[in-house]
mmCIF file of C-alpha atoms in Angstrom:
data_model
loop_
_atom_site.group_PDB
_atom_site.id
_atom_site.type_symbol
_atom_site.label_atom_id
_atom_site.label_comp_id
_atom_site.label_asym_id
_atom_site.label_seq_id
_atom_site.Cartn_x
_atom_site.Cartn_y
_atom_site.Cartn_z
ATOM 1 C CA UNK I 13 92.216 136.015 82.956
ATOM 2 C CA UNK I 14 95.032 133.448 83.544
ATOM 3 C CA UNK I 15 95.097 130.886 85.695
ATOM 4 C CA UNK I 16 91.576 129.618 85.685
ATOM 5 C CA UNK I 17 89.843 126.606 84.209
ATOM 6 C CA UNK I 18 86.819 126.693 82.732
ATOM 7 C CA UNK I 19 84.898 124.535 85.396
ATOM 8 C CA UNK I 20 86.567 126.649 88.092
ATOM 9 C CA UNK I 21 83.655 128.150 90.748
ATOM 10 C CA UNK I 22 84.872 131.474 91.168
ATOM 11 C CA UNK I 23 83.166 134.831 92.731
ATOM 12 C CA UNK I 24 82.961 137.881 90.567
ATOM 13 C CA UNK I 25 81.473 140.431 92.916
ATOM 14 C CA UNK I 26 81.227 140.752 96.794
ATOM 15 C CA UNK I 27 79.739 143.697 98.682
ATOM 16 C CA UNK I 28 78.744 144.290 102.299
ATOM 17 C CA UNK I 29 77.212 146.625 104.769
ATOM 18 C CA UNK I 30 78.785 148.262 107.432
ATOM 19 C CA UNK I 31 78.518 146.492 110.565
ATOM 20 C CA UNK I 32 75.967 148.561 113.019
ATOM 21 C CA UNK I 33 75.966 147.694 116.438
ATOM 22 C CA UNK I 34 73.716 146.688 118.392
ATOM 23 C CA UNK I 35 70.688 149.166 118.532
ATOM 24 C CA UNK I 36 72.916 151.649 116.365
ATOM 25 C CA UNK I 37 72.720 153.189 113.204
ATOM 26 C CA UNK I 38 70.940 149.815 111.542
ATOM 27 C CA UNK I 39 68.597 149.188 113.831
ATOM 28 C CA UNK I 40 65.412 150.104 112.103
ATOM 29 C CA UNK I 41 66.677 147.903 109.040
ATOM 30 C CA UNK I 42 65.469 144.255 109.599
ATOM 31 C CA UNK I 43 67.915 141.656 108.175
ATOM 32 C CA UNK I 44 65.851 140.668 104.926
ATOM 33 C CA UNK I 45 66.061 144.502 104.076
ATOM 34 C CA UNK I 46 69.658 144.732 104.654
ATOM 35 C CA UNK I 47 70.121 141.656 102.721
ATOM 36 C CA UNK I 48 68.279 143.645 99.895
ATOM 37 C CA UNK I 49 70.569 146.056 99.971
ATOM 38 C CA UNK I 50 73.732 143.481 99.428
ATOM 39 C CA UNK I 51 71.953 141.705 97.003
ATOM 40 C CA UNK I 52 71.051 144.462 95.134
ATOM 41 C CA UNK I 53 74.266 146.099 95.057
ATOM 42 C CA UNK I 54 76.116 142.381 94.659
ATOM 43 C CA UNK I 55 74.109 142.153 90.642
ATOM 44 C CA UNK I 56 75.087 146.029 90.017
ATOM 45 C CA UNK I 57 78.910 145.340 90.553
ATOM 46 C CA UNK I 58 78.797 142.115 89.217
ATOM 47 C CA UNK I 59 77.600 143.688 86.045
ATOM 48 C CA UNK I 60 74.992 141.204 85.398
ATOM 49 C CA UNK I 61 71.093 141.729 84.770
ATOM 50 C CA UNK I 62 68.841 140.756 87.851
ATOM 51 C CA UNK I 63 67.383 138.161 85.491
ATOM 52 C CA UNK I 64 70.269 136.401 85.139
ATOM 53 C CA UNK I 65 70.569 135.073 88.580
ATOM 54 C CA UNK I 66 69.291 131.292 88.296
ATOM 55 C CA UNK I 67 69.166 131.331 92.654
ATOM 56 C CA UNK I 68 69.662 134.083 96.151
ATOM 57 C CA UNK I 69 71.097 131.244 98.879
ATOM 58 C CA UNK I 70 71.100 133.603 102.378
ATOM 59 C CA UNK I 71 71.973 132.632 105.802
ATOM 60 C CA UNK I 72 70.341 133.964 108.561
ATOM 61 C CA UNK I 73 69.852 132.394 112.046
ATOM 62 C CA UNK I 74 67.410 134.775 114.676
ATOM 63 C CA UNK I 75 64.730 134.455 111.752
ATOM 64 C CA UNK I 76 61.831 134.810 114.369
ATOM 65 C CA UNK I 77 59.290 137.492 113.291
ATOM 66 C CA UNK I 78 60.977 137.995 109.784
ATOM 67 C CA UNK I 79 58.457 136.415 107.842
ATOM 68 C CA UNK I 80 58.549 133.461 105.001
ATOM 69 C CA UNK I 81 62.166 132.607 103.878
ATOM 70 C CA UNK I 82 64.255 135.342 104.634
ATOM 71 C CA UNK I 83 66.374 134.927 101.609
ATOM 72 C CA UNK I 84 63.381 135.354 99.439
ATOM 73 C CA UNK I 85 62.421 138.707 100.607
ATOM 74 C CA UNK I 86 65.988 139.936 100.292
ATOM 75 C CA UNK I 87 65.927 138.727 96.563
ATOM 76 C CA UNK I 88 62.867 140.382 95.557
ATOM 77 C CA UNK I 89 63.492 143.739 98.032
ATOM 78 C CA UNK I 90 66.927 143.400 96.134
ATOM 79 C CA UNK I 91 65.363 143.886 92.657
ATOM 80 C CA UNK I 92 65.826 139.973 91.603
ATOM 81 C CA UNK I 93 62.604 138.905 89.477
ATOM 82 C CA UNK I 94 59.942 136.684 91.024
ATOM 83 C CA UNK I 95 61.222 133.711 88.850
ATOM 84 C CA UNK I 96 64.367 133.295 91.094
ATOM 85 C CA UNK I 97 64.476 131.108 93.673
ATOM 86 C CA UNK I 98 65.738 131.791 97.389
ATOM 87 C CA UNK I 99 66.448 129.621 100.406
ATOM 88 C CA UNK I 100 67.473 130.636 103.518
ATOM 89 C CA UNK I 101 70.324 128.694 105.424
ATOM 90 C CA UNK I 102 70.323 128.655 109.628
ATOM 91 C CA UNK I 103 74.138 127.141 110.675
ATOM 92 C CA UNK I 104 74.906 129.788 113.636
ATOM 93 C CA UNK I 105 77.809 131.642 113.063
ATOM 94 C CA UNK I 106 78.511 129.356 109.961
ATOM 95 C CA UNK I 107 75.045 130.438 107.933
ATOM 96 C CA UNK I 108 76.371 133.096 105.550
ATOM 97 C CA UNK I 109 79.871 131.009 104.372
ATOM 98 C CA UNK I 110 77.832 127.857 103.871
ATOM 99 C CA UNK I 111 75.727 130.080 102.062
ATOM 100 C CA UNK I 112 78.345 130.808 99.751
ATOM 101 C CA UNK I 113 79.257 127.101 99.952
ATOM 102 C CA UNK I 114 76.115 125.985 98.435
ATOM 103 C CA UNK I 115 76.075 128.446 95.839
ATOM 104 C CA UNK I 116 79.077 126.961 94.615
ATOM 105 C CA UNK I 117 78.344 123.740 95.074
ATOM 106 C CA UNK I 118 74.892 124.225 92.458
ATOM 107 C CA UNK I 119 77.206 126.122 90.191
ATOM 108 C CA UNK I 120 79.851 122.896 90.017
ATOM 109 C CA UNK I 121 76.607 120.593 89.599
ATOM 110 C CA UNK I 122 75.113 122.326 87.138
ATOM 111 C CA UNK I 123 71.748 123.361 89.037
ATOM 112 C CA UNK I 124 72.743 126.868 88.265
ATOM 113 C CA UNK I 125 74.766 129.366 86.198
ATOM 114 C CA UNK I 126 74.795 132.301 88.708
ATOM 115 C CA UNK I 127 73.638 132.352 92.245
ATOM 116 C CA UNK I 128 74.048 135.093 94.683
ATOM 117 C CA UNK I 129 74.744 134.128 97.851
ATOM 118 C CA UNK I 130 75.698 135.631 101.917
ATOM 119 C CA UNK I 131 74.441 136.649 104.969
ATOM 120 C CA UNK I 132 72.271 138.583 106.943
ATOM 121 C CA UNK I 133 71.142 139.643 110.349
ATOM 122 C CA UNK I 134 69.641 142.003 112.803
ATOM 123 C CA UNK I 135 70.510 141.268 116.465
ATOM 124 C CA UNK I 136 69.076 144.400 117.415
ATOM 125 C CA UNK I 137 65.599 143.150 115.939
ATOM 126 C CA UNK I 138 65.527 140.006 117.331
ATOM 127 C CA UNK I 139 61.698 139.840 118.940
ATOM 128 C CA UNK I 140 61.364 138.214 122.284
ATOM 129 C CA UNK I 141 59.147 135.233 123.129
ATOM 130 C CA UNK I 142 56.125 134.615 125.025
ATOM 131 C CA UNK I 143 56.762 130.346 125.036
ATOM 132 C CA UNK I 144 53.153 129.724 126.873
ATOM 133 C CA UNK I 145 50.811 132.423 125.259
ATOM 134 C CA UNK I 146 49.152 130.095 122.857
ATOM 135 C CA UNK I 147 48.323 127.572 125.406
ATOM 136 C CA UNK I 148 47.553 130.727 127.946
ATOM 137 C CA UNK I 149 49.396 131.807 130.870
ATOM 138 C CA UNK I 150 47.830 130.461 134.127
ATOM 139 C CA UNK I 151 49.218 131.199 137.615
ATOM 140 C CA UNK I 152 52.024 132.898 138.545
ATOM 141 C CA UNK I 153 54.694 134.842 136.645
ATOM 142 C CA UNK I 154 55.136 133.737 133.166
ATOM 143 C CA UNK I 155 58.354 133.922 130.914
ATOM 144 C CA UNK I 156 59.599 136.047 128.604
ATOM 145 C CA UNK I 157 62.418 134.798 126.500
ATOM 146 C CA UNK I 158 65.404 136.596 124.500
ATOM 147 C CA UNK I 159 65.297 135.024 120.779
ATOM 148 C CA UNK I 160 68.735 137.119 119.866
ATOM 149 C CA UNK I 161 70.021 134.402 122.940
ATOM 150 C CA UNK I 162 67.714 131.584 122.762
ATOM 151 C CA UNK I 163 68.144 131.001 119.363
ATOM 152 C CA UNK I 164 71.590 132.434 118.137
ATOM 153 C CA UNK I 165 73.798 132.442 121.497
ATOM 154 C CA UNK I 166 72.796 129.686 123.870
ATOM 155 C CA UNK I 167 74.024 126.107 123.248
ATOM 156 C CA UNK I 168 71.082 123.793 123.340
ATOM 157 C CA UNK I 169 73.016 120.362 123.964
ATOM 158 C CA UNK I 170 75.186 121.829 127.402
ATOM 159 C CA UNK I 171 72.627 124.318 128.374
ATOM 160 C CA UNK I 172 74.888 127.524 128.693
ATOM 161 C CA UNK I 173 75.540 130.375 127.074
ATOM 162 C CA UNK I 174 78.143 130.336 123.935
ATOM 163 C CA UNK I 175 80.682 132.076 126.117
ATOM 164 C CA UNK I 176 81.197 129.244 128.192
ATOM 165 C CA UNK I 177 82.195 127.623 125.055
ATOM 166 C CA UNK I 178 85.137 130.069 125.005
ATOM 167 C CA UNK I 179 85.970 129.224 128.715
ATOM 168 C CA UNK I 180 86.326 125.506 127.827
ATOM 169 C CA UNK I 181 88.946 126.780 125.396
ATOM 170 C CA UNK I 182 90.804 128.721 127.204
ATOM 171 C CA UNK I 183 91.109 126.328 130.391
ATOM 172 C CA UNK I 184 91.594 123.406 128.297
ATOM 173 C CA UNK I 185 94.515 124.962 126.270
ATOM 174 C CA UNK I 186 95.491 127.244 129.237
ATOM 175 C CA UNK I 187 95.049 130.981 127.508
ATOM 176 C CA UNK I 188 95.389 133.936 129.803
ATOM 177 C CA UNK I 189 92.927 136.500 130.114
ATOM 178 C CA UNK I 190 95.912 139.112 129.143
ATOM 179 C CA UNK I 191 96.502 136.830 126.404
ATOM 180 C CA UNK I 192 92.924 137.454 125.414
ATOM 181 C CA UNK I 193 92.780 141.137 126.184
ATOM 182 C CA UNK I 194 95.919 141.742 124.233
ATOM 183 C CA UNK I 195 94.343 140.184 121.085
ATOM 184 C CA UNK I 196 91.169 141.781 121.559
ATOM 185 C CA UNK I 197 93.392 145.354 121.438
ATOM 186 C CA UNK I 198 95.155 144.445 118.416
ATOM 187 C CA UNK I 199 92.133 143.361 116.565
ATOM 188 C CA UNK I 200 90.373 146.600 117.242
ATOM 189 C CA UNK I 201 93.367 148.667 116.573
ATOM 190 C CA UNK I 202 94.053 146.536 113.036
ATOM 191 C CA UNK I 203 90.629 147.176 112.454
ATOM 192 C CA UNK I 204 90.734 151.073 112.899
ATOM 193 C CA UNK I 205 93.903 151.326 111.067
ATOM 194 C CA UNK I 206 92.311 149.125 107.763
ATOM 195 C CA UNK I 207 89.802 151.996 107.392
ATOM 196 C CA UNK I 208 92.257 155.061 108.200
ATOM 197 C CA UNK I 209 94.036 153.172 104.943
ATOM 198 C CA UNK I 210 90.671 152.643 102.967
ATOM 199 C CA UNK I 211 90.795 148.916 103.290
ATOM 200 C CA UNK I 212 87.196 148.216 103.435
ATOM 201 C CA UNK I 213 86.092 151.193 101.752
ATOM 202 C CA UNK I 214 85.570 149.740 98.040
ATOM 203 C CA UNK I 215 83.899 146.247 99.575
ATOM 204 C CA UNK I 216 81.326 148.590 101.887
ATOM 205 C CA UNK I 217 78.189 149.344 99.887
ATOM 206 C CA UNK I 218 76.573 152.804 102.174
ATOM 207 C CA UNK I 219 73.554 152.254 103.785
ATOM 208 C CA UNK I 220 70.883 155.205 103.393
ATOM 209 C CA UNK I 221 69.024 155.562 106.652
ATOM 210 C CA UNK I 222 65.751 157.430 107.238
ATOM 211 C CA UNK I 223 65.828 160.435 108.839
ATOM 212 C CA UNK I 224 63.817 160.777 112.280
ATOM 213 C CA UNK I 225 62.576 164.219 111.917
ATOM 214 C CA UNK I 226 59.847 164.800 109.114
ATOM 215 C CA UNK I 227 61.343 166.322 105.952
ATOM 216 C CA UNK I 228 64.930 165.765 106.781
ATOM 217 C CA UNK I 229 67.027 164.363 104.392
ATOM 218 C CA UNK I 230 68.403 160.668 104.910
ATOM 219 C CA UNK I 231 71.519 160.321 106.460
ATOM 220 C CA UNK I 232 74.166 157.601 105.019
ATOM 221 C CA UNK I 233 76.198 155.000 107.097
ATOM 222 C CA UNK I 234 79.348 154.475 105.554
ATOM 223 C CA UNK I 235 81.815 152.691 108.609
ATOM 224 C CA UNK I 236 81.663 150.474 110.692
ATOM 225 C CA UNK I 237 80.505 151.242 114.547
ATOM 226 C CA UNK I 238 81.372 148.499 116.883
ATOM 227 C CA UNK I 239 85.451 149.534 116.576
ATOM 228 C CA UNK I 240 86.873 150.795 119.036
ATOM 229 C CA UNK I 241 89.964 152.984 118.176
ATOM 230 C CA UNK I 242 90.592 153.621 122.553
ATOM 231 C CA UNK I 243 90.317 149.990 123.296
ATOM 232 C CA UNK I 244 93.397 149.527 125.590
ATOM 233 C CA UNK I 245 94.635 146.362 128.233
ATOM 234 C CA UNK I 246 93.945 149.134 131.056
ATOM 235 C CA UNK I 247 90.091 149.656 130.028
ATOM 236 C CA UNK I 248 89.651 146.121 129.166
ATOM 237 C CA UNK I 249 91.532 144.895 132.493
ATOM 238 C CA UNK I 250 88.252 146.962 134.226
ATOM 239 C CA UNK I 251 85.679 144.107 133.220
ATOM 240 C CA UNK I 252 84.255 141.364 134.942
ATOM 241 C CA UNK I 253 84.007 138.016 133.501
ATOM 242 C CA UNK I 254 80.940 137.726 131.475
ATOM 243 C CA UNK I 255 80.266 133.971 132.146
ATOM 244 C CA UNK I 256 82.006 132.709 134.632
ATOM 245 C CA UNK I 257 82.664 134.140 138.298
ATOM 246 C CA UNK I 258 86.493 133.454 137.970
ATOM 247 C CA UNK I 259 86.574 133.239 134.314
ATOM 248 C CA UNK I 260 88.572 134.686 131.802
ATOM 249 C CA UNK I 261 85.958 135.444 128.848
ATOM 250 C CA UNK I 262 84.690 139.666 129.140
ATOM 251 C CA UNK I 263 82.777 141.608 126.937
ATOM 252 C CA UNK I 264 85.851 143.320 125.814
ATOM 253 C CA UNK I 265 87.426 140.080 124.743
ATOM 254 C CA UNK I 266 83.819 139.087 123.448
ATOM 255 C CA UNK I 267 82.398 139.134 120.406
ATOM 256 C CA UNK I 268 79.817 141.997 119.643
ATOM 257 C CA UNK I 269 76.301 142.441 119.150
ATOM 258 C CA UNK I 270 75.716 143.226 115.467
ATOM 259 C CA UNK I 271 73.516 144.234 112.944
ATOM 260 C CA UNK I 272 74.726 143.714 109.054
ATOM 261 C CA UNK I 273 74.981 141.872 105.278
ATOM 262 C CA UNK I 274 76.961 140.976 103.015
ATOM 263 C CA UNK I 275 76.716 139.020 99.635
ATOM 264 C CA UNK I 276 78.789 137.295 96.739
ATOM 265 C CA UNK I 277 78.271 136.694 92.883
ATOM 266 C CA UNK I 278 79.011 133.122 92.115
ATOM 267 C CA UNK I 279 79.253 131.879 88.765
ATOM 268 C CA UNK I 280 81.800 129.343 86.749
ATOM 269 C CA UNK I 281 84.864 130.421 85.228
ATOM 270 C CA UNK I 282 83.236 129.457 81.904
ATOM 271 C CA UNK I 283 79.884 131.820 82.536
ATOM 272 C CA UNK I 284 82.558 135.013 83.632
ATOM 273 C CA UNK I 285 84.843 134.693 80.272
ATOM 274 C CA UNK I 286 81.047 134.282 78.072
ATOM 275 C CA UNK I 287 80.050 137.799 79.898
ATOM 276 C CA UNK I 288 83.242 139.037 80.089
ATOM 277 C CA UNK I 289 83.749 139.249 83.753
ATOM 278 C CA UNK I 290 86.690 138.964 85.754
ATOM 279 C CA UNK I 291 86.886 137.117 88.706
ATOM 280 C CA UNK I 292 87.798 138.284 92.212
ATOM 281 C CA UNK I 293 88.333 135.117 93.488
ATOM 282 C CA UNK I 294 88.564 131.255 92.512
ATOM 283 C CA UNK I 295 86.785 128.199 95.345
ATOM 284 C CA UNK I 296 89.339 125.849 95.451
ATOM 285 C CA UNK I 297 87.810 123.468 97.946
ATOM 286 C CA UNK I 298 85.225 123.693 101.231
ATOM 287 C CA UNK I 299 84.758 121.767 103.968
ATOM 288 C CA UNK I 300 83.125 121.544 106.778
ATOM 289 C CA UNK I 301 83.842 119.555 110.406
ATOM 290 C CA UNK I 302 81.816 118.972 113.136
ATOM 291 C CA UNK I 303 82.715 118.547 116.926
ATOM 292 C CA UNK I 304 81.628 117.913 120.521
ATOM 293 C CA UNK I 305 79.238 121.008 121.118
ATOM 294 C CA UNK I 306 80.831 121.879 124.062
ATOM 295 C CA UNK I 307 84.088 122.281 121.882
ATOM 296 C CA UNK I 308 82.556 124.182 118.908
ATOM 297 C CA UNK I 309 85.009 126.786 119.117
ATOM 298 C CA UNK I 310 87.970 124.881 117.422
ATOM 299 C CA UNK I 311 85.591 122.935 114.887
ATOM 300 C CA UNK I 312 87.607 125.191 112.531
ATOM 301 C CA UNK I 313 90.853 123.229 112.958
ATOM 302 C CA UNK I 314 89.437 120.112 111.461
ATOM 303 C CA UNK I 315 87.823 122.125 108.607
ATOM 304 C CA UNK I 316 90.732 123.349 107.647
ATOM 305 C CA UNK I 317 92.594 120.065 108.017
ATOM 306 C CA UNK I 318 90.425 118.701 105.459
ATOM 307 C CA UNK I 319 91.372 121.468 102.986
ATOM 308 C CA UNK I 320 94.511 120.558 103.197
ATOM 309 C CA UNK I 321 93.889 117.040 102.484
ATOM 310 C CA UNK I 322 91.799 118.055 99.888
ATOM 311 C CA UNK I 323 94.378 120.416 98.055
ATOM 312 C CA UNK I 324 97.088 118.625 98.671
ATOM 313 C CA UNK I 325 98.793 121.970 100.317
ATOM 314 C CA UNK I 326 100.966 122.361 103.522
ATOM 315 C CA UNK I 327 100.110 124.695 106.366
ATOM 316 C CA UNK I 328 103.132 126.905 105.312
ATOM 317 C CA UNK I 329 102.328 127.195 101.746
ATOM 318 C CA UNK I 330 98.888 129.350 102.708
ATOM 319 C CA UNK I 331 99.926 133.000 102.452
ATOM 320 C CA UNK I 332 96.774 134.083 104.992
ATOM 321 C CA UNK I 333 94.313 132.223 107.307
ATOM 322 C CA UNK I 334 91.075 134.128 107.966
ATOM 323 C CA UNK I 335 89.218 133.049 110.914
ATOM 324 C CA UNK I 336 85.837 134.401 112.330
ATOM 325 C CA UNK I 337 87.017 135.932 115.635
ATOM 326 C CA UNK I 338 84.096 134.582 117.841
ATOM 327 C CA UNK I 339 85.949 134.981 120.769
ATOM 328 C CA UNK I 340 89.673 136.116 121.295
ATOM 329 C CA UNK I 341 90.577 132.648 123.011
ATOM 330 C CA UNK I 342 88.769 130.997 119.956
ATOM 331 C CA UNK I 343 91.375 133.027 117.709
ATOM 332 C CA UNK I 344 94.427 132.130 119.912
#
């Protein structure tokens, strides 16, 4: 256990689902059960008791129809006791890590020992809305609206969809659409080769599902779906632009529809050696950075610009930069 300080923030277990697409193998699971599962399974590789948790932080964004506080459901579904708090975090794409973020963050304060923290969500369960029902429909046609869009994929400030957010990108920083295709390919076929060579395998926790026919036993989801191992620049070249007539942005250089959870143990450095657990991880620093909506897909840059300021590191002393691929041109 070198190289840690005893007021270090560091994570001691992560687990997650695999990622169903949308309407696939997850669909009957809505997120606060699948965020039982990762909570659930988070305490049982941590090897901590459930009553040890002080706090479950979640993130979650299409929460219409789920209930009271998300995050609390997923605790309790996920075997924590009643006496642990929960609080469920909505920041888009962002919800989960900030999750994570603020478990740290009431670690380094001292509001908590141990929180369990992460993400959840069921785009496949995401209800639509009836806007005028309670005030009653009147004349005409009334409106039915997409929650999975209204509230997780359409930018309220510019009044488009988040894939224009991608073409802004790309014009602005002039990124071909077989620029975007050919990352798109690679990232599926990195993707199928990490699980051909068990990359995921030990951080996927297998999700039982119901069977449909009475009696049958329950079948178990083990991989993820939405890869595509045939994903090639001649399929992909075969799509229209999603959001723009002359665009370069297509479902195949899109991001998917998804269903899935995942979760982290975070503790201090102090509380791990006491149990003796050994870290995964260490949080150095966080940050986060805000931008022109319209520009949201490079708010990342300044984020990690202030990590470096923070640290004191150089770009070329980071051995690996993770970034959420929202979009291919986001990426590139």
């Amino acid at each position: 256990m070198a190289n840690y300080e005893d007021s270090d923030i560091v994570i001691i277990a992560g687990v997650r689902t695999p990622i169903g697409k949308f309407q696939g193998s997850l669909s009957d699971l809505a997120a606060p059960q699948l965020g039982a599962i990762v909570v659930r399974e988070a305490v049982n590789r941590a090897k901590i008791k459930p009553e040890q948790v002080d706090e479950c932080i979640m993130g979650n964004v299409v929460s219409a129809g789920l209930g009271q506080n998300p995050a609390r459901q997923a605790a309790l579904f996920g075997g924590l006791p009643d006496t642990v708090g929960a609080m469920t975090i909505n920041k888009v794409c962002g919800s989960g890590l900030k999750a994570v973020g603020l478990a740290a963050q009431a670690v380094q304060t001292g509001n908590a020992e141990i929180v369990v923290a992460g993400g959840m969500e069921s785009m496949t369960n995401a209800p639509y809305l009836l806007p005028n029902a309670r005030k009653g429909y009147r004349l005409g046609n009334g409106q039915i609206v997409d929650s999975m869009i209204q509230d997780g994929l359409w930018e309220a400030y510019n009044n488009y969809h988040m894939g224009n957010t991608g073409e802004n990108v790309a014009e602005k920083y002039n990124i071909s659409r077989e620029e975007q295709d050919a990352f798109a390919v690679e990232s599926h076929r990195k993707a199928a080769a990490a699980w051909k060579e068990c990359r995921f395998a030990s951080q996927v926790v297998p999700v039982e599902i119901p069977a449909k026919k009475k009696g049958a036993a329950p079948e178990k989801f083990e991989r993820d779906e939405s890869i595509r191992e045939d994903t090639s620049m001649e399929s992909l070249r075969a799509l229209k632009p999603a959001f723009k007539k002359d665009g370069t942005v297509t479902a195949g250089n899109a991001p998917g529809v998804n269903d899935g959870a995942a979760a982290v143990v975070v503790t201090s450095y102090a509380k791990a050696k006491e149990l003796g657990l050994e870290p995964m991880a260490k949080i150095v620093a966080q940050a986060t950075s805000g931008v022109d909506p319209k520009w949201v897909m490079m708010a990342p840059v300044g984020a990690v610009q202030k990590i470096w300021q923070k640290t004191g590191w150089k770009r070329e002393e980071v051995d690996l930069y993770e970034l959420n691929e929202a979009f291919s041109v986001q990426a590139l």
